[in-house]
Amino acid sequence: MRVEGVPGRLVLAGTPLGRVSDASAGLVAALTSADVIAAEDTRRLHRLASDLGVSLSGTVLSYYEAVEQARIPGLLERIRLGDEVVLVTDAGMPSVSDPGYRLVAAAAAAGLTVTSVPGPSAVITALALSGLPSDRFTFEGFLPRKAGERSTSLAALAGEARTMVFFESVHRLSDTLVAMVAAFGADRPAALCRELTKTYEEVRRGSLGELSAGSDGVRGEVTLVVGGASADAAGPPSDAALGAAVAELVAAGSTRRDAVDAIAARFGLPRRTVYAVGHRS
């Protein structure tokens, strides 16, 4: 709420992943007092406010990926004038694979105050439920949509020792798990977490091979947690293994060039070596 003589600020407000009861008192206060609420989906915001019994007195603006850049100048001006601008996304913390980080960067560059009302995070929730090591981890967000680019990204992570957390669409889940099996091996431990904190919450734990075999028909919001590479991983693969790995990526939709690049990155080998083996296979 604007107060004469008090500088405005940007507030990143975490919203529930599913259960409305997970909303914090801080979120309720922020929504109640905000001069401006920038929401990824205004319909979800109004539904959340109704469930919380909150009356929104501030201006409500849509703030999703397609309009994000265009909204920034106006929001910064409101903050300069002394307004409290609250940013919310559909679920979890803003700017974590959701709109927000560009606005935060712009506000910080302009010397404006940025703070947060902490809330749930699908990344941390899935990591905690996975049963995989959580002392060190890396968040990789959404993988590329194109098969070749996805395979290349995963190949570059094949030697990553930290637990990895990914977001994925259910429509691409099966293809992604197949690509993970090719990049990390079928025996790599993983967890498929869906509909976290919601009515049909489910956590499937097992190897990537097992999760891939049972991925058909999965519905809802999905977070994948994958164990890191073991310290005693096997040495350089045989020519036959390299050829099979290239062929597997090509069968999954990658071009031969991208497959060779991905396998070379995965095993830290010269591209010409993998190309020569893959060309013979």
Short mmCIF file of C-alpha atoms in Angstrom, two decimals:
data_model
loop_
_atom_site.label_atom_id
_atom_site.label_comp_id
_atom_site.label_asym_id
_atom_site.label_seq_id
_atom_site.Cartn_x
_atom_site.Cartn_y
_atom_site.Cartn_z
CA MET A 1 0.00 0.00 0.00
CA ARG A 2 1.37 3.39 -0.99
CA VAL A 3 2.47 5.54 1.95
CA GLU A 4 3.49 9.16 1.40
CA GLY A 5 7.26 9.53 1.57
CA VAL A 6 7.89 5.77 1.64
CA PRO A 7 9.63 4.25 -1.43
CA GLY A 8 7.75 1.65 -3.44
CA ARG A 9 8.96 -1.90 -3.84
CA LEU A 10 8.59 -5.11 -5.81
CA VAL A 11 7.40 -8.12 -3.80
CA LEU A 12 7.83 -11.66 -5.14
CA ALA A 13 5.07 -13.67 -3.48
CA GLY A 14 5.09 -17.46 -3.39
CA THR A 15 1.70 -19.11 -3.94
CA PRO A 16 0.54 -22.65 -3.01
CA LEU A 17 1.43 -25.53 -5.33
CA GLY A 18 -1.93 -27.12 -4.61
CA ARG A 19 -3.33 -26.89 -1.10
CA VAL A 20 -4.74 -23.44 -0.36
CA SER A 21 -3.97 -24.11 3.32
CA ASP A 22 -0.27 -23.84 2.44
CA ALA A 23 -0.69 -20.11 1.78
CA SER A 24 1.20 -18.02 4.31
CA ALA A 25 -0.13 -15.14 6.38
CA GLY A 26 2.44 -13.03 4.55
CA LEU A 27 0.86 -13.88 1.19
CA VAL A 28 -2.58 -12.92 2.46
CA ALA A 29 -1.23 -9.60 3.75
CA ALA A 30 0.64 -8.89 0.50
CA LEU A 31 -2.41 -9.53 -1.67
CA THR A 32 -4.60 -7.44 0.60
CA SER A 33 -2.33 -4.39 0.70
CA ALA A 34 -0.85 -4.43 -2.82
CA ASP A 35 -1.28 -1.36 -5.00
CA VAL A 36 -0.61 -3.49 -8.09
CA ILE A 37 -0.73 -7.27 -8.49
CA ALA A 38 1.01 -8.66 -11.58
CA ALA A 39 -0.29 -12.20 -12.11
CA GLU A 40 0.72 -14.92 -14.56
CA ASP A 41 -2.96 -15.89 -14.79
CA THR A 42 -5.47 -13.36 -13.45
CA ARG A 43 -8.24 -15.97 -13.30
CA ARG A 44 -6.16 -18.17 -11.00
CA LEU A 45 -5.32 -15.15 -8.89
CA HIS A 46 -8.98 -14.26 -8.39
CA ARG A 47 -9.79 -17.90 -7.57
CA LEU A 48 -6.95 -18.01 -5.02
CA ALA A 49 -8.08 -14.73 -3.48
CA SER A 50 -11.62 -16.07 -3.20
CA ASP A 51 -10.41 -19.28 -1.54
CA LEU A 52 -8.36 -17.21 0.92
CA GLY A 53 -11.20 -14.77 1.60
CA VAL A 54 -9.04 -11.89 0.37
CA SER A 55 -10.45 -8.75 -1.22
CA LEU A 56 -8.14 -7.40 -3.92
CA SER A 57 -8.21 -3.62 -3.80
CA GLY A 58 -5.15 -3.03 -5.99
CA THR A 59 -4.88 -2.96 -9.76
CA VAL A 60 -4.64 -6.47 -11.25
CA LEU A 61 -2.50 -6.89 -14.39
CA SER A 62 -1.72 -9.97 -16.44
CA TYR A 63 2.00 -10.80 -16.43
CA TYR A 64 2.84 -13.84 -18.55
CA GLU A 65 5.71 -14.60 -20.89
CA ALA A 66 4.25 -12.97 -24.01
CA VAL A 67 3.63 -9.60 -22.30
CA GLU A 68 6.42 -9.69 -19.72
CA GLN A 69 8.84 -7.36 -21.47
CA ALA A 70 6.15 -4.84 -22.40
CA ARG A 71 4.87 -4.64 -18.82
CA ILE A 72 8.22 -3.90 -17.19
CA PRO A 73 8.49 -0.11 -17.82
CA GLY A 74 5.00 0.54 -16.42
CA LEU A 75 5.58 -1.58 -13.34
CA LEU A 76 8.91 0.11 -12.63
CA GLU A 77 7.22 3.49 -12.88
CA ARG A 78 4.56 2.44 -10.38
CA ILE A 79 7.31 1.41 -7.95
CA ARG A 80 9.13 4.73 -8.46
CA LEU A 81 5.87 6.52 -7.58
CA GLY A 82 5.76 4.66 -4.27
CA ASP A 83 3.50 1.71 -5.10
CA GLU A 84 3.91 -1.81 -3.77
CA VAL A 85 3.88 -4.16 -6.76
CA VAL A 86 3.25 -7.81 -5.89
CA LEU A 87 4.21 -10.45 -8.46
CA VAL A 88 2.57 -13.89 -8.36
CA THR A 89 2.70 -16.86 -10.72
CA ASP A 90 0.36 -19.83 -11.05
CA ALA A 91 2.12 -21.84 -8.34
CA GLY A 92 5.32 -21.58 -6.34
CA MET A 93 7.90 -18.81 -6.40
CA PRO A 94 7.98 -16.29 -9.25
CA SER A 95 11.00 -16.26 -11.59
CA VAL A 96 11.82 -19.98 -11.08
CA SER A 97 11.04 -21.21 -14.62
CA ASP A 98 8.17 -18.70 -14.49
CA PRO A 99 7.85 -15.01 -15.40
CA GLY A 100 9.67 -12.65 -13.08
CA TYR A 101 13.43 -12.68 -13.38
CA ARG A 102 13.47 -9.97 -16.07
CA LEU A 103 11.41 -7.68 -13.85
CA VAL A 104 13.67 -8.40 -10.86
CA ALA A 105 16.77 -7.65 -12.93
CA ALA A 106 15.27 -4.41 -14.25
CA ALA A 107 14.16 -3.27 -10.78
CA ALA A 108 17.58 -4.04 -9.29
CA ALA A 109 19.32 -2.20 -12.13
CA ALA A 110 17.10 0.82 -11.46
CA GLY A 111 18.04 0.80 -7.78
CA LEU A 112 14.53 -0.14 -6.65
CA THR A 113 13.75 -2.34 -3.64
CA VAL A 114 13.00 -6.00 -4.32
CA THR A 115 11.86 -8.33 -1.55
CA SER A 116 9.86 -11.55 -1.20
CA VAL A 117 7.14 -13.35 0.66
CA PRO A 118 8.63 -16.87 0.64
CA GLY A 119 6.36 -19.71 -0.33
CA PRO A 120 6.29 -23.28 -1.67
CA SER A 121 8.69 -24.42 -4.37
CA ALA A 122 8.16 -27.49 -6.56
CA VAL A 123 11.95 -27.79 -6.91
CA ILE A 124 12.65 -28.12 -3.19
CA THR A 125 9.49 -30.14 -2.48
CA ALA A 126 10.31 -32.75 -5.14
CA LEU A 127 13.96 -32.90 -4.08
CA ALA A 128 12.97 -33.53 -0.46
CA LEU A 129 10.47 -36.24 -1.41
CA SER A 130 12.72 -38.00 -3.92
CA GLY A 131 14.89 -39.79 -1.39
CA LEU A 132 17.95 -38.84 -3.46
CA PRO A 133 20.96 -36.92 -2.07
CA SER A 134 19.94 -33.32 -1.42
CA ASP A 135 23.09 -31.82 0.09
CA ARG A 136 24.12 -30.61 -3.37
CA PHE A 137 21.83 -30.33 -6.38
CA THR A 138 21.33 -28.48 -9.66
CA PHE A 139 18.04 -27.18 -11.07
CA GLU A 140 17.86 -27.55 -14.86
CA GLY A 141 14.30 -26.30 -15.46
CA PHE A 142 12.64 -27.35 -18.73
CA LEU A 143 14.76 -29.18 -21.30
CA PRO A 144 14.71 -28.08 -24.97
CA ARG A 145 11.65 -29.20 -26.92
CA LYS A 146 13.56 -30.44 -29.98
CA ALA A 147 14.86 -33.99 -29.67
CA GLY A 148 18.39 -33.25 -30.87
CA GLU A 149 18.84 -30.22 -28.61
CA ARG A 150 17.38 -32.14 -25.67
CA SER A 151 19.77 -35.04 -26.21
CA THR A 152 22.73 -32.66 -26.43
CA SER A 153 21.73 -30.93 -23.18
CA LEU A 154 21.36 -34.24 -21.36
CA ALA A 155 24.65 -35.57 -22.73
CA ALA A 156 26.41 -32.54 -21.27
CA LEU A 157 24.94 -33.46 -17.86
CA ALA A 158 25.88 -37.15 -17.97
CA GLY A 159 28.91 -36.60 -15.70
CA GLU A 160 27.11 -34.25 -13.29
CA ALA A 161 27.67 -35.60 -9.76
CA ARG A 162 24.93 -33.55 -8.11
CA THR A 163 21.28 -34.55 -7.98
CA MET A 164 19.42 -32.90 -10.87
CA VAL A 165 15.89 -31.47 -10.84
CA PHE A 166 13.89 -30.92 -14.04
CA PHE A 167 10.44 -29.61 -14.92
CA GLU A 168 8.67 -31.35 -17.80
CA SER A 169 5.37 -31.28 -19.65
CA VAL A 170 3.38 -34.51 -19.53
CA HIS A 171 3.18 -34.35 -23.33
CA ARG A 172 6.98 -34.66 -23.61
CA LEU A 173 7.57 -36.82 -20.52
CA SER A 174 7.93 -40.18 -22.30
CA ASP A 175 10.36 -38.79 -24.88
CA THR A 176 12.38 -37.06 -22.17
CA LEU A 177 12.69 -40.24 -20.09
CA VAL A 178 13.84 -42.17 -23.17
CA ALA A 179 16.46 -39.49 -23.83
CA MET A 180 17.55 -39.61 -20.16
CA VAL A 181 17.99 -43.37 -20.37
CA ALA A 182 20.19 -42.86 -23.43
CA ALA A 183 22.24 -40.10 -21.78
CA PHE A 184 22.47 -41.34 -18.17
CA GLY A 185 21.85 -45.08 -18.43
CA ALA A 186 18.77 -47.13 -17.53
CA ASP A 187 20.04 -47.86 -14.01
CA ARG A 188 20.36 -44.23 -12.86
CA PRO A 189 18.11 -43.67 -9.80
CA ALA A 190 15.34 -41.12 -10.19
CA ALA A 191 11.97 -39.97 -8.93
CA LEU A 192 8.94 -38.82 -10.89
CA CYS A 193 6.90 -36.41 -8.77
CA ARG A 194 3.49 -35.32 -10.01
CA GLU A 195 0.69 -33.14 -8.67
CA LEU A 196 2.72 -32.16 -5.60
CA THR A 197 0.54 -31.23 -2.59
CA LYS A 198 -2.60 -31.81 -4.67
CA THR A 199 -5.32 -34.46 -4.33
CA TYR A 200 -3.60 -36.96 -6.62
CA GLU A 201 -0.02 -36.39 -5.47
CA GLU A 202 2.25 -39.26 -6.43
CA VAL A 203 5.97 -39.91 -6.16
CA ARG A 204 7.36 -42.80 -8.21
CA ARG A 205 10.89 -43.83 -7.24
CA GLY A 206 13.04 -46.22 -9.23
CA SER A 207 15.56 -46.39 -12.04
CA LEU A 208 15.20 -44.26 -15.15
CA GLY A 209 14.51 -47.44 -17.09
CA GLU A 210 11.64 -48.35 -14.76
CA LEU A 211 10.18 -44.86 -14.81
CA SER A 212 10.44 -44.70 -18.60
CA ALA A 213 8.64 -48.03 -19.00
CA GLY A 214 5.75 -46.81 -16.85
CA SER A 215 5.45 -43.22 -18.05
CA ASP A 216 2.47 -43.66 -20.38
CA GLY A 217 -0.70 -42.06 -19.08
CA VAL A 218 0.95 -39.81 -16.49
CA ARG A 219 -1.14 -36.70 -15.89
CA GLY A 220 -0.69 -33.38 -14.11
CA GLU A 221 2.28 -31.18 -13.21
CA VAL A 222 5.55 -33.16 -13.30
CA THR A 223 8.92 -32.63 -11.63
CA LEU A 224 11.73 -35.12 -12.30
CA VAL A 225 14.59 -35.69 -9.87
CA VAL A 226 17.59 -37.66 -11.19
CA GLY A 227 20.54 -38.93 -9.20
CA GLY A 228 24.00 -37.67 -10.10
CA ALA A 229 26.75 -39.70 -11.74
CA SER A 230 28.59 -42.01 -9.36
CA ALA A 231 32.23 -41.32 -8.57
CA ASP A 232 33.22 -44.82 -9.64
CA ALA A 233 31.53 -44.65 -13.04
CA ALA A 234 32.89 -47.02 -15.61
CA GLY A 235 35.75 -46.07 -17.89
CA PRO A 236 35.60 -45.24 -21.60
CA PRO A 237 32.91 -47.22 -23.48
CA SER A 238 33.68 -49.72 -26.19
CA ASP A 239 33.23 -48.92 -29.87
CA ALA A 240 30.12 -51.11 -29.85
CA ALA A 241 28.65 -49.16 -26.93
CA LEU A 242 29.40 -45.84 -28.62
CA GLY A 243 27.78 -46.99 -31.86
CA ALA A 244 24.71 -48.20 -29.97
CA ALA A 245 24.43 -44.92 -28.07
CA VAL A 246 24.54 -42.91 -31.32
CA ALA A 247 21.99 -45.21 -32.93
CA GLU A 248 19.68 -44.90 -29.93
CA LEU A 249 19.65 -41.09 -30.12
CA VAL A 250 19.04 -41.19 -33.88
CA ALA A 251 16.13 -43.60 -33.32
CA ALA A 252 14.73 -41.18 -30.74
CA GLY A 253 14.61 -38.40 -33.36
CA SER A 254 18.05 -36.78 -33.21
CA THR A 255 20.06 -36.06 -36.34
CA ARG A 256 23.24 -38.11 -36.67
CA ARG A 257 25.32 -34.95 -36.30
CA ASP A 258 23.57 -33.98 -33.06
CA ALA A 259 23.78 -37.55 -31.80
CA VAL A 260 27.54 -37.65 -32.39
CA ASP A 261 27.99 -34.29 -30.65
CA ALA A 262 25.87 -35.46 -27.69
CA ILE A 263 27.72 -38.75 -27.21
CA ALA A 264 31.11 -37.07 -27.59
CA ALA A 265 30.14 -34.58 -24.86
CA ARG A 266 28.70 -37.32 -22.67
CA PHE A 267 31.91 -39.35 -22.59
CA GLY A 268 34.41 -36.53 -23.04
CA LEU A 269 35.70 -37.97 -26.31
CA PRO A 270 36.85 -36.23 -29.50
CA ARG A 271 33.99 -35.78 -31.93
CA ARG A 272 35.96 -37.42 -34.74
CA THR A 273 36.30 -40.60 -32.64
CA VAL A 274 32.57 -40.89 -32.06
CA TYR A 275 31.82 -39.92 -35.66
CA ALA A 276 34.06 -42.69 -36.98
CA VAL A 277 32.38 -45.30 -34.75
CA GLY A 278 28.87 -43.97 -35.36
CA HIS A 279 29.43 -43.86 -39.11
CA ARG A 280 30.27 -47.58 -39.08
CA SER A 281 27.25 -48.53 -36.98
#
